[in-house]
Amino acid sequence: MPESPIRKLVPYADVAKKKGRTVYHLNIGQPDIETPEVALNAIRNFDQKVVAYSHSAGILSYREKLCEYYSRHNIEITPDEIIVGAGASEAILFAMNSCLDTGDEIIIPEPFYANYNGFAINAGVVVVPIFSDIESGFALPPIADFEKAITDRTKAILICNPNNPTGYLYSKEELEILRDIVKKYDLFLITDEVYREFCYDGNTQYSAMYLKGIEQNVIMIDSVSKRYSACGFRIGCIISKNKEVMSTALKFAQARLSPPTFGQVAAEAAIDTPDSYFEAVSKEYLARRDVVVESINSIPGCYCPVPKGAFYVVARLPIDDCDRFCQWLLEDFEYENGTVMLAPASGFYSTKGRGKDEVRISYVLNVDDLKRSMKCLEESLKVYPGRTS
Amino acid sequence: MPESPIRKLVPYADVAKKKGRTVYHLNIGQPDIETPEVALNAIRNFDQKVVAYSHSAGILSYREKLCEYYSRHNIEITPDEIIVGAGASEAILFAMNSCLDTGDEIIIPEPFYANYNGFAINAGVVVVPIFSDIESGFALPPIADFEKAITDRTKAILICNPNNPTGYLYSKEELEILRDIVKKYDLFLITDEVYREFCYDGNTQYSAMYLKGIEQNVIMIDSVSKRYSACGFRIGCIISKNKEVMSTALKFAQARLSPPTFGQVAAEAAIDTPDSYFEAVSKEYLARRDVVVESINSIPGCYCPVPKGAFYVVARLPIDDCDRFCQWLLEDFEYENGTVMLAPASGFYSTKGRGKDEVRISYVLNVDDLKRSMKCLEESLKVYPGRTS
C-alpha cells in the first residue's frame, strides 16, 4: 500500500507544532464549514431503542429521499439503483470490485485522488494513468491518449468531476467525448461526483448520468462528506442503472452487513438543508479560491490555473522536489511563527517523477488564515534552498 | 461472491409475509435487546459543530477508553495497538489484507460465519476449511487435521470464539493447542471475539490475547454490535501487538479515511454500560438458549449440542436438504398462521455437501416467540415432504 500524500507529512507537522508554530492545514479536504443544523438535529432526536443493522443497500427511506435529491439535479433514479456505502471510499471499492476482475485495468487521468490507488490495490485492479496538463488547466486529455492506453484488459475509465486534486470542472463536450470512447470500447465510466455543489463563476456540473446511450456503462460515486461538511458521517453511495453491476455490488454490501445507521439518519435529514446554506458556502469558497489563485499567480515563478470547481488548486512552484519542500516547510521554516502544510502533488500522479514541482492546496480555511498562509508560502519560496528559478 | 445463507431466503420470507403469516426470524444475528441508554444519550448530546473525519485509526479518546474496557478483561493493550473499523466486517478485511497476500491460505474450522468467504474473496485469500463435528459439539478439530491442511501458502488460522454459528466456546486447552500450531508453523492466529460477553453456565471466554509466546502472531477482531446490541453503530476494531501488521492495516484504514464518527461517540459512551445491563441480557439469553436446546432435543429425530456461548445453535434435523427445507417453511408451511425463518447450515460450510441436514438457529427473540417458533418447527417436521427418518 502506498502512503497517502496527505498523511505522510503528519509527523513533520507534529514537529512544527511542538516548536510552538501555527500550522495552516492546506493539505486536507476537511472543510471548516459547519454541518447543517437540520442534520445534527436528526441525530439529537434519534429515538430508536435498538440501533439495528439497516438494509445492506441502506435505509429505504434514505434511498427514497436520495432519489428526491437527485431529481432536483435532473438525475432520475429509483431506490434500487442506489447502494449506500461507508463514504465514497466504500462505494468506489464496491464499484471496482463489481466492474473489474483481478488484473483488469482502469484508466484514470492524472493527477488523481491518491486514495484511488489504495482501492485499486484492494480490488486487485491495475491503474493506467493518462496525463492531464497544468498548462491546459488539467482539461480532459485528448482522445488519442485514451485510445493509446486501452488494452484487452481495460474495463473502465474513472473520472472525478469536479476534480480532486485539480478543481477542474469537465464540460458537457468533454463528457460527450468520454461517452463516445466508453461506447466504442464498451467500458464502464466510473464517475466520482462528490463535489457536485462546488462549482463557481456561474457554472454547473454536467453529470455523467445525463449522457444518453451509455446508461448501462455509467457508475456514479457520491458522498455527503463535502456537500454537508459531514465527513464523519461516513455516508456515500454507488448509483447505476446496470442491474448486473448493482446485484454484484449488493453482494459485497451484504458481506459487510450494512452502512452506519446514525450517519444515514443524519444524511437523510441533510437533504432538507435550505438553499441559503449552499449559497453561503459557495460564496465563501469562491472568495477563498480567489485569494489562493490570485496570491499564487502573483508570486514570482508560481502558477496555478483558475479551477471552476471543488475546493482545491494544483499549483506549480519554483521548487526542486515537492516532497522535500513540503517537509522543509514543516521542519525548517517559519514566518511570523507560522508555517503551511501542503500536499505534495507527486502523490497524486501514478507516473513516477511527475508533479515534482507541484503542490495541492485545499482552500478549507477562512480568508484571513488563507491570506496568512499565502504570505507564508511567498516568504518561504524566497529562502527555500531547493528553489529552481 | 457467494450469496449469504442469511439473505438468500429473504424473497421467500416476503412471500410468507404477503400471505399474512407471522415469520419468526431465527435466521439473523440481530438482537432485539435495547441498546444501552448511556450510548444513546451520548448521541443525543452530540455537540460538535463540524462532523469531521476522525483519526483513521479511530478517535483517540475512544481507543483509550477501549484499553480500559480490555483491561477489565485482563487484556493489556495501548491505543496504538487498536485500529477502529466499520464493524468487525471491516476489521476482518484489514486483518486479511494485512496478514495475507493474494493466493495465500487461511485455515478455518467449519461450519464458520459465512461472511468470512466474502472477505476472503475481497482480499484474494483462499479459505481452507477443516471439519468440526456436531457430535463433539463442534469442538476444535484434532491437531492432525490442522497439520494435514497446512501448506507453503498457509499464513493464518481463523477462529471465532465464542463461535458463530455453533455457539461453541473454545477452552483454555484448545487455545493452547492452537498456540502450539501457530508457533510451530509461524502462522497468524486471527481470533474473532465479538461474542466475549455471551458465555453461559458459569463459563468465561479465554481470549487468544492471553496466550504467551505468540503475541506477535495474534490478531484480535472485535465489535460493539452484539455486546451493546448496537449493530447499526458499525464499529469494530482490529487489535494486535504486531507493529508491522498494524502499520499495514493503518494504510488500509487511511485509504478509507476514517471510521464513522457518531458510532465511535456512542461506542465510547457504551463502555460505561452498567454491569446490571449485561447480567440482565445474559440471563435472558440463557433462558432463550434453554428453550431452544430443550425443544430441539425433544423433537423426534432432532439433535443439537448445548452451546456455552454466543446466541446461536446449529441443530441437526431429519431433513433431506436444509436449503429446500428452509425455503419450504416460508413458501408452503404455516402453523397457527406463522412460520419460522432459519439459516440453512450448508451456507456455513465451505465443503460442498456438508451441513445438508443442519440449520442455524439464532435465539434473538423473546422466550414466548421462541416457544411458538419451536412448536412451529416441530409441527413442520411432521409434514415436511423431504423428511428422512
CSV table of N, CA, C and O in Angstrom, one decimal, chain B residues 239-330:
chain,number,residue,atom,x,y,z
B,239,ILE,N,-7.1,-5.5,16.7
B,239,ILE,CA,-6.1,-5.3,17.8
B,239,ILE,C,-4.9,-6.3,17.6
B,239,ILE,O,-5.1,-7.5,17.4
B,240,SER,N,-3.7,-5.8,17.7
B,240,SER,CA,-2.6,-6.6,17.6
B,240,SER,C,-1.3,-5.9,18.2
B,240,SER,O,-1.2,-4.7,18.2
B,241,LYS,N,-0.4,-6.7,18.8
B,241,LYS,CA,0.8,-6.2,19.3
B,241,LYS,C,1.9,-6.2,18.2
B,241,LYS,O,3.0,-5.8,18.4
B,242,ASN,N,1.5,-6.8,17.0
B,242,ASN,CA,2.5,-6.9,15.9
B,242,ASN,C,2.5,-5.5,15.1
B,242,ASN,O,1.6,-5.2,14.4
B,243,LYS,N,3.6,-4.8,15.3
B,243,LYS,CA,3.7,-3.4,14.8
B,243,LYS,C,3.6,-3.4,13.3
B,243,LYS,O,3.1,-2.5,12.6
B,244,GLU,N,4.2,-4.4,12.6
B,244,GLU,CA,4.2,-4.5,11.2
B,244,GLU,C,2.8,-4.6,10.6
B,244,GLU,O,2.4,-4.0,9.7
B,245,VAL,N,2.1,-5.6,11.2
B,245,VAL,CA,0.7,-5.8,10.8
B,245,VAL,C,-0.1,-4.5,11.0
B,245,VAL,O,-0.9,-4.1,10.1
B,246,MET,N,0.0,-3.9,12.1
B,246,MET,CA,-0.8,-2.7,12.4
B,246,MET,C,-0.4,-1.5,11.5
B,246,MET,O,-1.3,-0.8,11.1
B,247,SER,N,0.9,-1.5,11.1
B,247,SER,CA,1.3,-0.4,10.2
B,247,SER,C,0.7,-0.6,8.9
B,247,SER,O,0.3,0.4,8.2
B,248,THR,N,0.6,-1.9,8.4
B,248,THR,CA,0.0,-2.1,7.1
B,248,THR,C,-1.5,-1.9,7.2
B,248,THR,O,-2.1,-1.3,6.3
B,249,ALA,N,-2.1,-2.4,8.3
B,249,ALA,CA,-3.6,-2.2,8.5
B,249,ALA,C,-3.9,-0.7,8.5
B,249,ALA,O,-4.9,-0.3,7.9
B,250,LEU,N,-3.0,0.1,9.1
B,250,LEU,CA,-3.3,1.5,9.1
B,250,LEU,C,-3.3,2.2,7.7
B,250,LEU,O,-4.1,3.1,7.5
B,251,LYS,N,-2.5,1.6,6.8
B,251,LYS,CA,-2.6,2.2,5.5
B,251,LYS,C,-3.9,1.9,4.8
B,251,LYS,O,-4.5,2.7,4.1
B,252,PHE,N,-4.4,0.7,5.0
B,252,PHE,CA,-5.8,0.4,4.5
B,252,PHE,C,-6.8,1.3,5.2
B,252,PHE,O,-7.7,1.7,4.5
B,253,ALA,N,-6.6,1.5,6.5
B,253,ALA,CA,-7.5,2.4,7.2
B,253,ALA,C,-7.5,3.8,6.7
B,253,ALA,O,-8.5,4.5,6.6
B,254,GLN,N,-6.3,4.3,6.4
B,254,GLN,CA,-6.1,5.6,5.8
B,254,GLN,C,-6.7,5.8,4.4
B,254,GLN,O,-7.3,6.8,4.1
B,255,ALA,N,-6.7,4.7,3.7
B,255,ALA,CA,-7.2,4.7,2.3
B,255,ALA,C,-8.7,5.0,2.4
B,255,ALA,O,-9.3,5.6,1.5
B,256,ARG,N,-9.4,4.5,3.4
B,256,ARG,CA,-10.9,4.8,3.5
B,256,ARG,C,-11.1,6.0,4.5
B,256,ARG,O,-12.3,6.2,4.9
B,257,LEU,N,-10.1,6.7,4.9
B,257,LEU,CA,-10.1,7.9,5.7
B,257,LEU,C,-10.4,7.7,7.1
B,257,LEU,O,-9.5,7.9,8.0
B,258,SER,N,-11.6,7.3,7.5
B,258,SER,CA,-11.9,7.2,9.0
B,258,SER,C,-13.1,6.3,9.2
B,258,SER,O,-14.0,6.2,8.3
B,259,PRO,N,-13.2,5.8,10.4
B,259,PRO,CA,-14.5,5.1,10.8
B,259,PRO,C,-15.6,6.1,11.1
B,259,PRO,O,-15.3,7.3,11.3
B,260,PRO,N,-16.8,5.6,11.2
B,260,PRO,CA,-17.9,6.6,11.5
B,260,PRO,C,-17.8,7.3,12.8
B,260,PRO,O,-17.6,6.7,13.8
B,261,THR,N,-18.0,8.6,12.8
B,261,THR,CA,-17.8,9.4,14.0
B,261,THR,C,-18.9,9.2,15.0
B,261,THR,O,-18.6,8.9,16.2
B,262,PHE,N,-20.2,9.3,14.6
B,262,PHE,CA,-21.3,9.1,15.5
B,262,PHE,C,-21.2,7.7,16.2
B,262,PHE,O,-21.3,7.6,17.5
B,263,GLY,N,-20.9,6.7,15.5
B,263,GLY,CA,-20.8,5.3,16.1
B,263,GLY,C,-19.7,5.3,17.1
B,263,GLY,O,-19.9,4.6,18.2
B,264,GLN,N,-18.6,5.9,16.8
B,264,GLN,CA,-17.5,6.0,17.8
B,264,GLN,C,-17.9,6.7,19.1
B,264,GLN,O,-17.5,6.2,20.2
B,265,VAL,N,-18.6,7.8,18.9
B,265,VAL,CA,-19.0,8.6,20.1
B,265,VAL,C,-19.9,7.7,21.0
B,265,VAL,O,-19.8,7.6,22.2
B,266,ALA,N,-20.9,7.0,20.3
B,266,ALA,CA,-21.8,6.2,21.1
B,266,ALA,C,-21.1,5.0,21.7
B,266,ALA,O,-21.3,4.6,22.8
B,267,ALA,N,-20.1,4.4,20.9
B,267,ALA,CA,-19.4,3.2,21.4
B,267,ALA,C,-18.5,3.6,22.6
B,267,ALA,O,-18.4,2.8,23.6
B,268,GLU,N,-17.9,4.8,22.6
B,268,GLU,CA,-17.1,5.2,23.7
B,268,GLU,C,-18.0,5.3,25.0
B,268,GLU,O,-17.6,4.8,26.0
B,269,ALA,N,-19.1,5.9,24.8
B,269,ALA,CA,-20.0,6.0,26.0
B,269,ALA,C,-20.5,4.7,26.5
B,269,ALA,O,-20.7,4.4,27.7
B,270,ALA,N,-20.7,3.7,25.5
B,270,ALA,CA,-21.2,2.4,25.9
B,270,ALA,C,-20.3,1.6,26.8
B,270,ALA,O,-20.8,0.7,27.5
B,271,ILE,N,-19.0,2.0,26.8
B,271,ILE,CA,-18.1,1.3,27.7
B,271,ILE,C,-18.4,1.5,29.2
B,271,ILE,O,-18.1,0.7,30.0
B,272,ASP,N,-19.2,2.5,29.4
B,272,ASP,CA,-19.7,2.7,30.8
B,272,ASP,C,-21.0,2.1,31.1
B,272,ASP,O,-21.7,2.4,32.1
B,273,THR,N,-21.5,1.2,30.2
B,273,THR,CA,-22.7,0.5,30.4
B,273,THR,C,-22.6,-0.3,31.8
B,273,THR,O,-21.6,-1.0,32.0
B,274,PRO,N,-23.6,-0.1,32.6
B,274,PRO,CA,-23.5,-0.8,33.9
B,274,PRO,C,-23.6,-2.3,33.8
B,274,PRO,O,-24.2,-2.9,32.9
B,275,ASP,N,-22.9,-3.0,34.8
B,275,ASP,CA,-22.9,-4.5,34.8
B,275,ASP,C,-24.3,-5.1,34.8
B,275,ASP,O,-24.5,-6.1,34.2
B,276,SER,N,-25.2,-4.3,35.5
B,276,SER,CA,-26.6,-4.9,35.6
B,276,SER,C,-27.2,-5.1,34.2
B,276,SER,O,-28.0,-6.0,34.0
B,277,TYR,N,-26.8,-4.3,33.2
B,277,TYR,CA,-27.3,-4.5,31.8
B,277,TYR,C,-26.9,-5.9,31.3
B,277,TYR,O,-27.7,-6.6,30.8
B,278,PHE,N,-25.6,-6.2,31.5
B,278,PHE,CA,-25.1,-7.5,31.0
B,278,PHE,C,-25.7,-8.6,31.7
B,278,PHE,O,-25.9,-9.7,31.1
B,279,GLU,N,-25.9,-8.4,33.0
B,279,GLU,CA,-26.5,-9.5,33.8
B,279,GLU,C,-27.9,-9.8,33.3
B,279,GLU,O,-28.2,-11.0,33.1
B,280,ALA,N,-28.6,-8.8,33.1
B,280,ALA,CA,-30.0,-9.0,32.6
B,280,ALA,C,-30.0,-9.6,31.2
B,280,ALA,O,-30.7,-10.6,30.9
B,281,VAL,N,-29.1,-9.2,30.3
B,281,VAL,CA,-29.0,-9.7,29.0
B,281,VAL,C,-28.6,-11.2,29.0
B,281,VAL,O,-29.2,-12.0,28.3
B,282,SER,N,-27.6,-11.5,29.8
B,282,SER,CA,-27.1,-12.8,29.9
B,282,SER,C,-28.2,-13.8,30.4
B,282,SER,O,-28.3,-14.9,29.9
B,283,LYS,N,-28.9,-13.3,31.4
B,283,LYS,CA,-30.0,-14.2,32.0
B,283,LYS,C,-31.0,-14.4,30.9
B,283,LYS,O,-31.5,-15.5,30.7
B,284,GLU,N,-31.4,-13.4,30.2
B,284,GLU,CA,-32.4,-13.5,29.1
B,284,GLU,C,-31.9,-14.5,28.0
B,284,GLU,O,-32.7,-15.4,27.6
B,285,TYR,N,-30.7,-14.4,27.6
B,285,TYR,CA,-30.2,-15.3,26.5
B,285,TYR,C,-30.1,-16.7,27.0
B,285,TYR,O,-30.4,-17.7,26.3
B,286,LEU,N,-29.7,-16.9,28.3
B,286,LEU,CA,-29.6,-18.2,28.8
B,286,LEU,C,-31.0,-18.9,28.8
B,286,LEU,O,-31.1,-20.1,28.4
B,287,ALA,N,-32.0,-18.1,29.2
B,287,ALA,CA,-33.4,-18.7,29.2
B,287,ALA,C,-33.8,-19.1,27.8
B,287,ALA,O,-34.4,-20.1,27.5
B,288,ARG,N,-33.4,-18.2,26.8
B,288,ARG,CA,-33.7,-18.5,25.4
B,288,ARG,C,-33.0,-19.7,24.9
B,288,ARG,O,-33.6,-20.5,24.2
B,289,ARG,N,-31.7,-19.8,25.2
B,289,ARG,CA,-30.9,-21.0,24.8
B,289,ARG,C,-31.6,-22.2,25.3
B,289,ARG,O,-31.8,-23.2,24.5
B,290,ASP,N,-32.0,-22.2,26.6
B,290,ASP,CA,-32.5,-23.4,27.1
B,290,ASP,C,-33.8,-23.8,26.5
B,290,ASP,O,-34.1,-25.0,26.2
B,291,VAL,N,-34.7,-22.8,26.1
B,291,VAL,CA,-35.9,-23.1,25.4
B,291,VAL,C,-35.6,-23.8,24.1
B,291,VAL,O,-36.1,-24.8,23.7
B,292,VAL,N,-34.6,-23.2,23.3
B,292,VAL,CA,-34.3,-23.8,22.0
B,292,VAL,C,-33.7,-25.2,22.1
B,292,VAL,O,-34.1,-26.1,21.5
B,293,VAL,N,-32.7,-25.3,23.0
B,293,VAL,CA,-32.0,-26.6,23.1
B,293,VAL,C,-32.9,-27.7,23.6
B,293,VAL,O,-32.9,-28.8,23.0
B,294,GLU,N,-33.7,-27.4,24.6
B,294,GLU,CA,-34.6,-28.4,25.1
B,294,GLU,C,-35.7,-28.8,24.1
B,294,GLU,O,-36.0,-29.9,23.9
B,295,SER,N,-36.2,-27.8,23.4
B,295,SER,CA,-37.2,-28.0,22.4
B,295,SER,C,-36.6,-28.9,21.3
B,295,SER,O,-37.2,-29.9,20.9
B,296,ILE,N,-35.5,-28.5,20.7
B,296,ILE,CA,-34.9,-29.3,19.6
B,296,ILE,C,-34.7,-30.7,20.0
B,296,ILE,O,-35.1,-31.6,19.3
B,297,ASN,N,-34.1,-30.9,21.2
B,297,ASN,CA,-33.7,-32.3,21.6
B,297,ASN,C,-34.9,-33.1,22.0
B,297,ASN,O,-34.8,-34.3,22.2
B,298,SER,N,-36.1,-32.4,22.1
B,298,SER,CA,-37.3,-33.2,22.5
B,298,SER,C,-38.1,-33.6,21.2
B,298,SER,O,-39.0,-34.3,21.2
B,299,ILE,N,-37.7,-33.0,20.1
B,299,ILE,CA,-38.4,-33.3,18.8
B,299,ILE,C,-37.7,-34.6,18.2
B,299,ILE,O,-36.5,-34.7,18.1
B,300,PRO,N,-38.6,-35.6,17.9
B,300,PRO,CA,-38.0,-36.9,17.4
B,300,PRO,C,-37.1,-36.6,16.2
B,300,PRO,O,-37.5,-35.9,15.3
B,301,GLY,N,-36.0,-37.2,16.2
B,301,GLY,CA,-35.1,-37.1,15.0
B,301,GLY,C,-34.2,-35.9,15.0
B,301,GLY,O,-33.3,-35.8,14.1
B,302,CYS,N,-34.4,-35.0,16.0
B,302,CYS,CA,-33.6,-33.8,16.0
B,302,CYS,C,-32.5,-33.8,17.1
B,302,CYS,O,-32.6,-34.5,18.1
B,303,TYR,N,-31.4,-33.1,16.9
B,303,TYR,CA,-30.4,-33.1,17.9
B,303,TYR,C,-29.6,-31.7,17.8
B,303,TYR,O,-29.3,-31.2,16.7
B,304,CYS,N,-29.3,-31.2,19.0
B,304,CYS,CA,-28.4,-30.1,19.0
B,304,CYS,C,-27.6,-30.1,20.3
B,304,CYS,O,-28.1,-30.5,21.3
B,305,PRO,N,-26.3,-29.8,20.2
B,305,PRO,CA,-25.4,-29.7,21.4
B,305,PRO,C,-25.9,-28.5,22.2
B,305,PRO,O,-26.6,-27.7,21.8
B,306,VAL,N,-25.4,-28.5,23.5
B,306,VAL,CA,-25.7,-27.4,24.3
B,306,VAL,C,-24.6,-26.4,24.2
B,306,VAL,O,-23.5,-26.6,24.8
B,307,PRO,N,-24.7,-25.3,23.5
B,307,PRO,CA,-23.6,-24.4,23.3
B,307,PRO,C,-23.4,-23.5,24.5
B,307,PRO,O,-24.4,-23.1,25.2
B,308,LYS,N,-22.2,-23.2,24.8
B,308,LYS,CA,-21.8,-22.4,26.0
B,308,LYS,C,-21.7,-20.9,25.7
B,308,LYS,O,-21.4,-20.1,26.6
B,309,GLY,N,-21.8,-20.5,24.5
B,309,GLY,CA,-21.6,-19.1,24.2
B,309,GLY,C,-22.4,-18.6,23.0
B,309,GLY,O,-23.1,-19.4,22.3
B,310,ALA,N,-22.2,-17.3,22.7
B,310,ALA,CA,-22.9,-16.6,21.6
B,310,ALA,C,-24.4,-16.7,21.7
B,310,ALA,O,-24.9,-17.0,22.9
B,311,PHE,N,-25.2,-16.6,20.7
B,311,PHE,CA,-26.6,-16.8,20.8
B,311,PHE,C,-27.2,-17.6,19.5
B,311,PHE,O,-28.2,-17.2,18.9
B,312,TYR,N,-26.4,-18.6,19.2
B,312,TYR,CA,-26.7,-19.5,18.1
B,312,TYR,C,-26.6,-20.9,18.5
B,312,TYR,O,-25.9,-21.3,19.4
B,313,VAL,N,-27.4,-21.8,17.9
B,313,VAL,CA,-27.2,-23.2,17.9
B,313,VAL,C,-27.2,-23.7,16.5
B,313,VAL,O,-28.0,-23.2,15.6
B,314,VAL,N,-26.4,-24.8,16.2
B,314,VAL,CA,-26.6,-25.5,15.0
B,314,VAL,C,-27.3,-26.8,15.3
B,314,VAL,O,-26.8,-27.5,16.2
B,315,ALA,N,-28.4,-27.1,14.7
B,315,ALA,CA,-29.2,-28.3,15.0
B,315,ALA,C,-29.2,-29.2,13.8
B,315,ALA,O,-29.3,-28.7,12.7
B,316,ARG,N,-29.2,-30.5,14.1
B,316,ARG,CA,-29.4,-31.5,13.0
B,316,ARG,C,-30.8,-31.9,13.0
B,316,ARG,O,-31.4,-32.2,14.0
B,317,LEU,N,-31.4,-31.9,11.8
B,317,LEU,CA,-32.8,-32.2,11.7
B,317,LEU,C,-33.0,-33.4,10.7
B,317,LEU,O,-32.1,-33.6,9.9
B,318,PRO,N,-34.1,-34.1,10.8
B,318,PRO,CA,-34.3,-35.2,9.9
B,318,PRO,C,-34.8,-34.7,8.5
B,318,PRO,O,-36.0,-35.0,8.2
B,319,ILE,N,-34.0,-34.1,7.8
B,319,ILE,CA,-34.4,-33.4,6.5
B,319,ILE,C,-33.4,-33.8,5.4
B,319,ILE,O,-32.2,-34.1,5.7
B,320,ASP,N,-33.9,-33.8,4.2
B,320,ASP,CA,-33.0,-34.1,3.1
B,320,ASP,C,-32.1,-33.0,2.7
B,320,ASP,O,-30.9,-33.3,2.2
B,321,ASP,N,-32.5,-31.8,2.8
B,321,ASP,CA,-31.7,-30.7,2.3
B,321,ASP,C,-32.2,-29.4,3.0
B,321,ASP,O,-33.3,-28.9,2.8
B,322,CYS,N,-31.3,-28.8,3.7
B,322,CYS,CA,-31.7,-27.7,4.6
B,322,CYS,C,-32.1,-26.5,3.7
B,322,CYS,O,-33.0,-25.7,4.2
B,323,ASP,N,-31.5,-26.3,2.6
B,323,ASP,CA,-31.9,-25.1,1.7
B,323,ASP,C,-33.4,-25.3,1.3
B,323,ASP,O,-34.2,-24.4,1.4
B,324,ARG,N,-33.7,-26.6,0.9
B,324,ARG,CA,-35.0,-26.8,0.4
B,324,ARG,C,-36.0,-26.7,1.6
B,324,ARG,O,-37.1,-26.1,1.5
B,325,PHE,N,-35.6,-27.2,2.8
B,325,PHE,CA,-36.5,-27.2,3.9
B,325,PHE,C,-36.8,-25.8,4.4
B,325,PHE,O,-37.9,-25.4,4.6
B,326,CYS,N,-35.7,-24.9,4.4
B,326,CYS,CA,-35.9,-23.6,4.9
B,326,CYS,C,-36.8,-22.8,3.9
B,326,CYS,O,-37.6,-21.9,4.4
B,327,GLN,N,-36.6,-23.0,2.6
B,327,GLN,CA,-37.5,-22.4,1.7
B,327,GLN,C,-38.9,-22.8,1.8
B,327,GLN,O,-39.9,-22.0,1.7
B,328,TRP,N,-39.1,-24.2,1.9
B,328,TRP,CA,-40.4,-24.8,2.1
B,328,TRP,C,-41.2,-24.2,3.3
B,328,TRP,O,-42.3,-23.9,3.2
B,329,LEU,N,-40.4,-24.0,4.4
B,329,LEU,CA,-41.0,-23.4,5.6
B,329,LEU,C,-41.7,-22.1,5.3
B,329,LEU,O,-42.7,-21.7,5.8
B,330,LEU,N,-41.0,-21.3,4.4
B,330,LEU,CA,-41.5,-20.0,4.1
B,330,LEU,C,-42.6,-20.0,3.0
B,330,LEU,O,-43.6,-19.2,3.1
